[in-house]
């Protein structure tokens, strides 16, 4: 049982390049999330998916797109990377159905855009 | 609207002394409350959670938190700090108003432990 996995762990992009961050969970969770973490700002929600086939914007969605490929996988795409997207990105999953369920986090992807 | 306030952005304690990390929340409903810990260059891990059962919640690594509705607080404590407790701690609230699938994170408290 691997929990939540993320690839890659590190990535350096040039401004304007694109990339996709991959996330998968093996806990049969319905909800999945993408956050970014910046110094002094805590975690900010980019997008989330309440269930397979649905996605919704979070607090900071501009410059990102997501795909809930199936129940297990939730990817985050940067179409044209900007230096402001330099951050650590975390994927999380949660068993939907009520607010009492905790989130499970992946190890993170450290992205630098030059 | 829901919100979470962590009253200290940074706390420093000596090894072996008590730890107190403060969290206040705002919620119109009966909330669920969580504390997560993030060690350097790691993901977040659940320490403990309150979901309307016992108000004193025990978590991993000797941490506990008490839900006080009258004070809208959920402070995290530990009797004796260890060096391994040095990390970032996040207080989180979730309730029926947060779109049923979202949670609200506090800004975090960085805990330093001095040998």
PDB file of C-alpha atoms in Angstrom:
ATOM      1  CA  UNK A   1       0.000   0.000   0.000  1.00  0.00           C
ATOM      2  CA  UNK A   2       1.971   2.976  -1.308  1.00  0.00           C
ATOM      3  CA  UNK A   3      -0.555   5.665  -0.275  1.00  0.00           C
ATOM      4  CA  UNK A   4      -0.195   8.805  -2.407  1.00  0.00           C
ATOM      5  CA  UNK A   5       2.662   8.915  -4.891  1.00  0.00           C
ATOM      6  CA  UNK A   6       3.875  11.863  -6.933  1.00  0.00           C
ATOM      7  CA  UNK A   7       6.237  12.157  -9.876  1.00  0.00           C
ATOM      8  CA  UNK A   8       8.629  13.750 -10.456  1.00  0.00           C
ATOM      9  CA  UNK A   9      10.223  14.691  -7.120  1.00  0.00           C
ATOM     10  CA  UNK A  10      12.182  17.591  -8.606  1.00  0.00           C
ATOM     11  CA  UNK A  11      11.879  19.533 -11.847  1.00  0.00           C
ATOM     12  CA  UNK A  12      13.510  22.588 -13.363  1.00  0.00           C
ATOM     13  CA  UNK A  13      11.715  24.330 -16.223  1.00  0.00           C
ATOM     14  CA  UNK A  14      12.454  27.338 -18.353  1.00  0.00           C
ATOM     15  CA  UNK A  15       9.809  30.052 -18.652  1.00  0.00           C
ATOM     16  CA  UNK A  16       7.220  29.044 -21.234  1.00  0.00           C
ATOM     17  CA  UNK A  17       7.843  25.302 -21.042  1.00  0.00           C
ATOM     18  CA  UNK A  18       5.041  22.934 -20.144  1.00  0.00           C
ATOM     19  CA  UNK A  19       4.908  19.909 -17.895  1.00  0.00           C
ATOM     20  CA  UNK A  20       2.518  17.584 -16.124  1.00  0.00           C
ATOM     21  CA  UNK A  21       2.783  16.566 -12.491  1.00  0.00           C
ATOM     22  CA  UNK A  22       1.446  13.100 -11.831  1.00  0.00           C
ATOM     23  CA  UNK A  23      -0.351  11.886  -8.721  1.00  0.00           C
ATOM     24  CA  UNK A  24      -1.801   8.483  -7.897  1.00  0.00           C
ATOM     25  CA  UNK A  25      -3.417   6.965  -4.805  1.00  0.00           C
ATOM     26  CA  UNK A  26      -4.162   3.338  -4.018  1.00  0.00           C
ATOM     27  CA  UNK A  27      -6.581   3.854  -1.117  1.00  0.00           C
ATOM     28  CA  UNK A  28      -9.770   3.936  -3.189  1.00  0.00           C
ATOM     29  CA  UNK A  29     -10.391   7.537  -2.158  1.00  0.00           C
ATOM     30  CA  UNK A  30     -12.955   9.606  -3.980  1.00  0.00           C
ATOM     31  CA  UNK A  31     -11.522  13.111  -3.487  1.00  0.00           C
ATOM     32  CA  UNK A  32      -8.153  14.321  -4.682  1.00  0.00           C
ATOM     33  CA  UNK A  33      -6.431  17.698  -4.331  1.00  0.00           C
ATOM     34  CA  UNK A  34      -3.521  19.736  -5.645  1.00  0.00           C
ATOM     35  CA  UNK A  35      -1.873  22.316  -3.374  1.00  0.00           C
ATOM     36  CA  UNK A  36       1.089  24.595  -3.703  1.00  0.00           C
ATOM     37  CA  UNK A  37       3.229  25.552  -0.740  1.00  0.00           C
ATOM     38  CA  UNK A  38       5.204  28.778  -0.674  1.00  0.00           C
ATOM     39  CA  UNK A  39       7.256  30.192   2.200  1.00  0.00           C
ATOM     40  CA  UNK A  40       5.088  32.098   4.674  1.00  0.00           C
ATOM     41  CA  UNK A  41       1.864  31.265   2.831  1.00  0.00           C
ATOM     42  CA  UNK A  42       1.022  27.768   4.020  1.00  0.00           C
ATOM     43  CA  UNK A  43      -0.812  25.483   1.621  1.00  0.00           C
ATOM     44  CA  UNK A  44      -3.053  26.955  -1.051  1.00  0.00           C
ATOM     45  CA  UNK A  45      -5.550  24.856  -2.958  1.00  0.00           C
ATOM     46  CA  UNK A  46      -5.107  24.904  -6.740  1.00  0.00           C
ATOM     47  CA  UNK A  47      -7.763  22.417  -7.884  1.00  0.00           C
ATOM     48  CA  UNK A  48      -9.665  19.550  -6.404  1.00  0.00           C
ATOM     49  CA  UNK A  49     -11.722  16.643  -7.634  1.00  0.00           C
ATOM     50  CA  UNK A  50     -14.610  15.440  -5.495  1.00  0.00           C
ATOM     51  CA  UNK A  51     -15.029  12.286  -7.556  1.00  0.00           C
ATOM     52  CA  UNK A  52     -13.967  10.689 -10.794  1.00  0.00           C
ATOM     53  CA  UNK A  53     -15.036  12.873 -13.696  1.00  0.00           C
ATOM     54  CA  UNK A  54     -15.372  16.122 -11.731  1.00  0.00           C
ATOM     55  CA  UNK A  55     -12.902  18.903 -11.051  1.00  0.00           C
ATOM     56  CA  UNK A  56     -13.265  22.303  -9.407  1.00  0.00           C
ATOM     57  CA  UNK A  57     -11.126  25.379  -8.971  1.00  0.00           C
ATOM     58  CA  UNK A  58      -9.567  26.162  -5.667  1.00  0.00           C
ATOM     59  CA  UNK A  59      -7.984  29.333  -4.368  1.00  0.00           C
ATOM     60  CA  UNK A  60      -5.193  29.768  -6.972  1.00  0.00           C
ATOM     61  CA  UNK A  61      -6.151  27.993 -10.244  1.00  0.00           C
ATOM     62  CA  UNK A  62      -4.745  30.487 -12.784  1.00  0.00           C
ATOM     63  CA  UNK A  63      -2.037  29.001 -14.984  1.00  0.00           C
ATOM     64  CA  UNK A  64      -2.950  25.398 -14.180  1.00  0.00           C
ATOM     65  CA  UNK A  65      -5.160  22.677 -15.583  1.00  0.00           C
ATOM     66  CA  UNK A  66      -6.061  19.301 -14.111  1.00  0.00           C
ATOM     67  CA  UNK A  67      -7.311  15.936 -15.281  1.00  0.00           C
ATOM     68  CA  UNK A  68      -8.925  13.266 -13.157  1.00  0.00           C
ATOM     69  CA  UNK A  69      -7.922  10.401 -15.383  1.00  0.00           C
ATOM     70  CA  UNK A  70      -9.640   7.745 -13.288  1.00  0.00           C
ATOM     71  CA  UNK A  71     -10.342   7.174  -9.620  1.00  0.00           C
ATOM     72  CA  UNK A  72      -6.654   6.631  -8.847  1.00  0.00           C
ATOM     73  CA  UNK A  73      -4.954   9.386 -10.816  1.00  0.00           C
ATOM     74  CA  UNK A  74      -5.136  13.192 -10.746  1.00  0.00           C
ATOM     75  CA  UNK A  75      -2.649  15.166 -12.835  1.00  0.00           C
ATOM     76  CA  UNK A  76      -1.719  18.851 -12.770  1.00  0.00           C
ATOM     77  CA  UNK A  77      -0.540  20.568 -15.948  1.00  0.00           C
ATOM     78  CA  UNK A  78       1.359  23.797 -16.374  1.00  0.00           C
ATOM     79  CA  UNK A  79       0.847  24.863 -19.988  1.00  0.00           C
ATOM     80  CA  UNK A  80       3.318  27.747 -20.016  1.00  0.00           C
ATOM     81  CA  UNK A  81       5.409  27.858 -16.876  1.00  0.00           C
ATOM     82  CA  UNK A  82       6.185  31.190 -15.210  1.00  0.00           C
ATOM     83  CA  UNK A  83       8.703  32.000 -12.451  1.00  0.00           C
ATOM     84  CA  UNK A  84       5.741  32.712 -10.133  1.00  0.00           C
ATOM     85  CA  UNK A  85       4.930  29.001 -10.318  1.00  0.00           C
ATOM     86  CA  UNK A  86       8.173  28.083  -8.590  1.00  0.00           C
ATOM     87  CA  UNK A  87       6.862  26.215  -5.566  1.00  0.00           C
ATOM     88  CA  UNK A  88       6.475  22.864  -3.883  1.00  0.00           C
ATOM     89  CA  UNK A  89       3.398  21.024  -5.114  1.00  0.00           C
ATOM     90  CA  UNK A  90       1.524  18.496  -2.998  1.00  0.00           C
ATOM     91  CA  UNK A  91      -1.136  16.065  -4.038  1.00  0.00           C
ATOM     92  CA  UNK A  92      -3.581  14.748  -1.443  1.00  0.00           C
ATOM     93  CA  UNK A  93      -6.491  12.356  -1.316  1.00  0.00           C
ATOM     94  CA  UNK A  94      -9.410  11.926   1.027  1.00  0.00           C
ATOM     95  CA  UNK A  95     -12.297   9.554   1.450  1.00  0.00           C
ATOM     96  CA  UNK A  96     -15.229  11.798   0.555  1.00  0.00           C
ATOM     97  CA  UNK A  97     -18.580  11.567   2.262  1.00  0.00           C
ATOM     98  CA  UNK A  98     -18.147  13.930   5.192  1.00  0.00           C
ATOM     99  CA  UNK A  99     -15.890  16.551   6.734  1.00  0.00           C
ATOM    100  CA  UNK A 100     -14.483  14.197   9.361  1.00  0.00           C
ATOM    101  CA  UNK A 101     -12.154  12.416   6.982  1.00  0.00           C
ATOM    102  CA  UNK A 102      -8.489  13.363   6.978  1.00  0.00           C
ATOM    103  CA  UNK A 103      -6.338  13.976   3.931  1.00  0.00           C
ATOM    104  CA  UNK A 104      -3.374  11.852   2.937  1.00  0.00           C
ATOM    105  CA  UNK A 105      -0.486  13.671   1.295  1.00  0.00           C
ATOM    106  CA  UNK A 106       2.138  12.726  -1.222  1.00  0.00           C
ATOM    107  CA  UNK A 107       5.829  13.568  -0.731  1.00  0.00           C
ATOM    108  CA  UNK A 108       5.686  16.641  -2.970  1.00  0.00           C
ATOM    109  CA  UNK A 109       7.255  17.901  -6.197  1.00  0.00           C
ATOM    110  CA  UNK A 110       9.755  20.728  -5.952  1.00  0.00           C
ATOM    111  CA  UNK A 111       9.448  22.838  -9.110  1.00  0.00           C
ATOM    112  CA  UNK A 112      11.768  25.645 -10.132  1.00  0.00           C
ATOM    113  CA  UNK A 113      10.965  27.856 -13.117  1.00  0.00           C
ATOM    114  CA  UNK A 114      13.848  29.970 -14.399  1.00  0.00           C
TER     115      UNK A 114
ATOM    116  CA  UNK B   1     -17.047  31.880   6.440  1.00  0.00           C
ATOM    117  CA  UNK B   2     -14.651  29.408   7.903  1.00  0.00           C
ATOM    118  CA  UNK B   3     -11.173  30.410   8.909  1.00  0.00           C
ATOM    119  CA  UNK B   4      -8.250  29.161  10.913  1.00  0.00           C
ATOM    120  CA  UNK B   5      -5.827  31.327  12.862  1.00  0.00           C
ATOM    121  CA  UNK B   6      -2.544  30.014  14.176  1.00  0.00           C
ATOM    122  CA  UNK B   7      -1.515  32.637  16.650  1.00  0.00           C
ATOM    123  CA  UNK B   8       2.237  32.080  16.429  1.00  0.00           C
ATOM    124  CA  UNK B   9       4.161  31.807  13.198  1.00  0.00           C
ATOM    125  CA  UNK B  10       7.192  30.515  15.083  1.00  0.00           C
ATOM    126  CA  UNK B  11       7.628  28.849  18.486  1.00  0.00           C
ATOM    127  CA  UNK B  12      10.940  27.949  20.067  1.00  0.00           C
ATOM    128  CA  UNK B  13      11.234  25.624  23.076  1.00  0.00           C
ATOM    129  CA  UNK B  14      14.033  23.848  24.879  1.00  0.00           C
ATOM    130  CA  UNK B  15      14.251  20.065  24.691  1.00  0.00           C
ATOM    131  CA  UNK B  16      12.299  18.502  27.535  1.00  0.00           C
ATOM    132  CA  UNK B  17       9.997  21.496  28.084  1.00  0.00           C
ATOM    133  CA  UNK B  18       6.286  21.636  27.192  1.00  0.00           C
ATOM    134  CA  UNK B  19       5.038  22.546  23.748  1.00  0.00           C
ATOM    135  CA  UNK B  20       1.955  24.701  23.118  1.00  0.00           C
ATOM    136  CA  UNK B  21       0.872  25.548  19.563  1.00  0.00           C
ATOM    137  CA  UNK B  22      -2.256  27.675  19.417  1.00  0.00           C
ATOM    138  CA  UNK B  23      -5.114  27.403  16.948  1.00  0.00           C
ATOM    139  CA  UNK B  24      -8.417  29.266  16.796  1.00  0.00           C
ATOM    140  CA  UNK B  25     -11.102  28.581  14.240  1.00  0.00           C
ATOM    141  CA  UNK B  26     -14.285  30.077  12.923  1.00  0.00           C
ATOM    142  CA  UNK B  27     -17.135  27.826  11.838  1.00  0.00           C
ATOM    143  CA  UNK B  28     -20.900  28.108  11.662  1.00  0.00           C
ATOM    144  CA  UNK B  29     -21.327  24.359  11.992  1.00  0.00           C
ATOM    145  CA  UNK B  30     -19.956  21.607  14.142  1.00  0.00           C
ATOM    146  CA  UNK B  31     -16.452  21.409  12.716  1.00  0.00           C
ATOM    147  CA  UNK B  32     -13.934  18.660  12.372  1.00  0.00           C
ATOM    148  CA  UNK B  33     -10.448  19.827  13.306  1.00  0.00           C
ATOM    149  CA  UNK B  34      -7.070  18.378  12.433  1.00  0.00           C
ATOM    150  CA  UNK B  35      -3.415  18.925  13.195  1.00  0.00           C
ATOM    151  CA  UNK B  36      -0.833  17.946  10.594  1.00  0.00           C
ATOM    152  CA  UNK B  37       2.945  17.942  10.913  1.00  0.00           C
ATOM    153  CA  UNK B  38       5.440  18.543   8.116  1.00  0.00           C
ATOM    154  CA  UNK B  39       9.078  17.686   8.686  1.00  0.00           C
ATOM    155  CA  UNK B  40      11.643  19.456   6.482  1.00  0.00           C
ATOM    156  CA  UNK B  41      11.380  18.463   2.827  1.00  0.00           C
ATOM    157  CA  UNK B  42       8.595  15.984   3.564  1.00  0.00           C
ATOM    158  CA  UNK B  43       4.863  15.737   2.963  1.00  0.00           C
ATOM    159  CA  UNK B  44       2.224  16.366   5.612  1.00  0.00           C
ATOM    160  CA  UNK B  45       1.299  13.704   8.145  1.00  0.00           C
ATOM    161  CA  UNK B  46      -1.806  13.592  10.337  1.00  0.00           C
ATOM    162  CA  UNK B  47      -1.049  14.087  14.043  1.00  0.00           C
ATOM    163  CA  UNK B  48      -4.589  13.926  15.388  1.00  0.00           C
ATOM    164  CA  UNK B  49      -8.185  14.846  14.631  1.00  0.00           C
ATOM    165  CA  UNK B  50     -11.345  15.909  16.428  1.00  0.00           C
ATOM    166  CA  UNK B  51     -14.678  14.797  14.986  1.00  0.00           C
ATOM    167  CA  UNK B  52     -17.248  15.582  17.698  1.00  0.00           C
ATOM    168  CA  UNK B  53     -16.431  12.698  19.997  1.00  0.00           C
ATOM    169  CA  UNK B  54     -14.164  13.229  23.034  1.00  0.00           C
ATOM    170  CA  UNK B  55     -12.981  16.826  23.337  1.00  0.00           C
ATOM    171  CA  UNK B  56      -9.477  15.770  24.425  1.00  0.00           C
ATOM    172  CA  UNK B  57      -7.842  14.058  21.501  1.00  0.00           C
ATOM    173  CA  UNK B  58      -4.626  12.064  21.695  1.00  0.00           C
ATOM    174  CA  UNK B  59      -2.413  11.737  18.667  1.00  0.00           C
ATOM    175  CA  UNK B  60       0.875  10.268  17.632  1.00  0.00           C
ATOM    176  CA  UNK B  61       4.259  10.980  19.235  1.00  0.00           C
ATOM    177  CA  UNK B  62       2.754  12.134  22.544  1.00  0.00           C
ATOM    178  CA  UNK B  63       0.806  15.080  21.145  1.00  0.00           C
ATOM    179  CA  UNK B  64      -2.718  15.915  22.220  1.00  0.00           C
ATOM    180  CA  UNK B  65      -5.237  18.685  21.602  1.00  0.00           C
ATOM    181  CA  UNK B  66      -8.354  19.882  23.374  1.00  0.00           C
ATOM    182  CA  UNK B  67     -11.421  21.137  21.547  1.00  0.00           C
ATOM    183  CA  UNK B  68     -12.974  24.089  23.406  1.00  0.00           C
ATOM    184  CA  UNK B  69     -16.138  25.221  21.701  1.00  0.00           C
ATOM    185  CA  UNK B  70     -16.672  28.227  23.988  1.00  0.00           C
ATOM    186  CA  UNK B  71     -13.214  29.537  23.083  1.00  0.00           C
ATOM    187  CA  UNK B  72     -13.289  28.262  19.468  1.00  0.00           C
ATOM    188  CA  UNK B  73      -9.843  26.834  20.075  1.00  0.00           C
ATOM    189  CA  UNK B  74      -7.998  23.615  19.321  1.00  0.00           C
ATOM    190  CA  UNK B  75      -4.538  24.068  20.818  1.00  0.00           C
ATOM    191  CA  UNK B  76      -1.874  21.396  20.366  1.00  0.00           C
ATOM    192  CA  UNK B  77       0.254  20.370  23.340  1.00  0.00           C
ATOM    193  CA  UNK B  78       3.015  17.983  24.274  1.00  0.00           C
ATOM    194  CA  UNK B  79       4.430  17.602  27.794  1.00  0.00           C
ATOM    195  CA  UNK B  80       8.078  17.279  26.783  1.00  0.00           C
ATOM    196  CA  UNK B  81       9.618  18.355  23.494  1.00  0.00           C
ATOM    197  CA  UNK B  82      12.059  16.168  21.592  1.00  0.00           C
ATOM    198  CA  UNK B  83      14.519  17.283  18.965  1.00  0.00           C
ATOM    199  CA  UNK B  84      12.567  15.244  16.424  1.00  0.00           C
ATOM    200  CA  UNK B  85       9.510  17.468  17.008  1.00  0.00           C
ATOM    201  CA  UNK B  86      11.138  20.341  15.115  1.00  0.00           C
ATOM    202  CA  UNK B  87       8.811  20.804  12.144  1.00  0.00           C
ATOM    203  CA  UNK B  88       5.981  22.882  10.680  1.00  0.00           C
ATOM    204  CA  UNK B  89       2.524  22.310  12.171  1.00  0.00           C
ATOM    205  CA  UNK B  90      -0.766  23.067  10.455  1.00  0.00           C
ATOM    206  CA  UNK B  91      -4.207  23.388  12.031  1.00  0.00           C
ATOM    207  CA  UNK B  92      -7.057  22.518   9.650  1.00  0.00           C
ATOM    208  CA  UNK B  93     -10.850  22.898   9.843  1.00  0.00           C
ATOM    209  CA  UNK B  94     -13.511  21.131   7.830  1.00  0.00           C
ATOM    210  CA  UNK B  95     -17.282  21.393   8.077  1.00  0.00           C
ATOM    211  CA  UNK B  96     -20.442  21.172   6.029  1.00  0.00           C
ATOM    212  CA  UNK B  97     -20.016  24.688   4.672  1.00  0.00           C
ATOM    213  CA  UNK B  98     -16.603  23.994   3.093  1.00  0.00           C
ATOM    214  CA  UNK B  99     -18.209  22.517   0.009  1.00  0.00           C
ATOM    215  CA  UNK B 100     -18.195  19.099   1.631  1.00  0.00           C
ATOM    216  CA  UNK B 101     -14.889  18.181   0.077  1.00  0.00           C
ATOM    217  CA  UNK B 102     -12.593  21.090   0.857  1.00  0.00           C
ATOM    218  CA  UNK B 103     -10.659  21.881   3.988  1.00  0.00           C
ATOM    219  CA  UNK B 104      -9.275  25.151   5.342  1.00  0.00           C
ATOM    220  CA  UNK B 105      -5.601  25.279   6.338  1.00  0.00           C
ATOM    221  CA  UNK B 106      -4.070  27.612   8.848  1.00  0.00           C
ATOM    222  CA  UNK B 107      -0.850  29.385   7.859  1.00  0.00           C
ATOM    223  CA  UNK B 108       1.335  27.074   9.926  1.00  0.00           C
ATOM    224  CA  UNK B 109       3.548  27.315  13.011  1.00  0.00           C
ATOM    225  CA  UNK B 110       7.222  26.492  12.790  1.00  0.00           C
ATOM    226  CA  UNK B 111       8.479  24.729  15.924  1.00  0.00           C
ATOM    227  CA  UNK B 112      12.146  24.880  16.829  1.00  0.00           C
ATOM    228  CA  UNK B 113      13.574  22.699  19.605  1.00  0.00           C
ATOM    229  CA  UNK B 114      16.757  23.899  21.278  1.00  0.00           C
ATOM    230  CA  UNK B 115      19.112  21.252  22.686  1.00  0.00           C
TER     231      UNK B 115
END
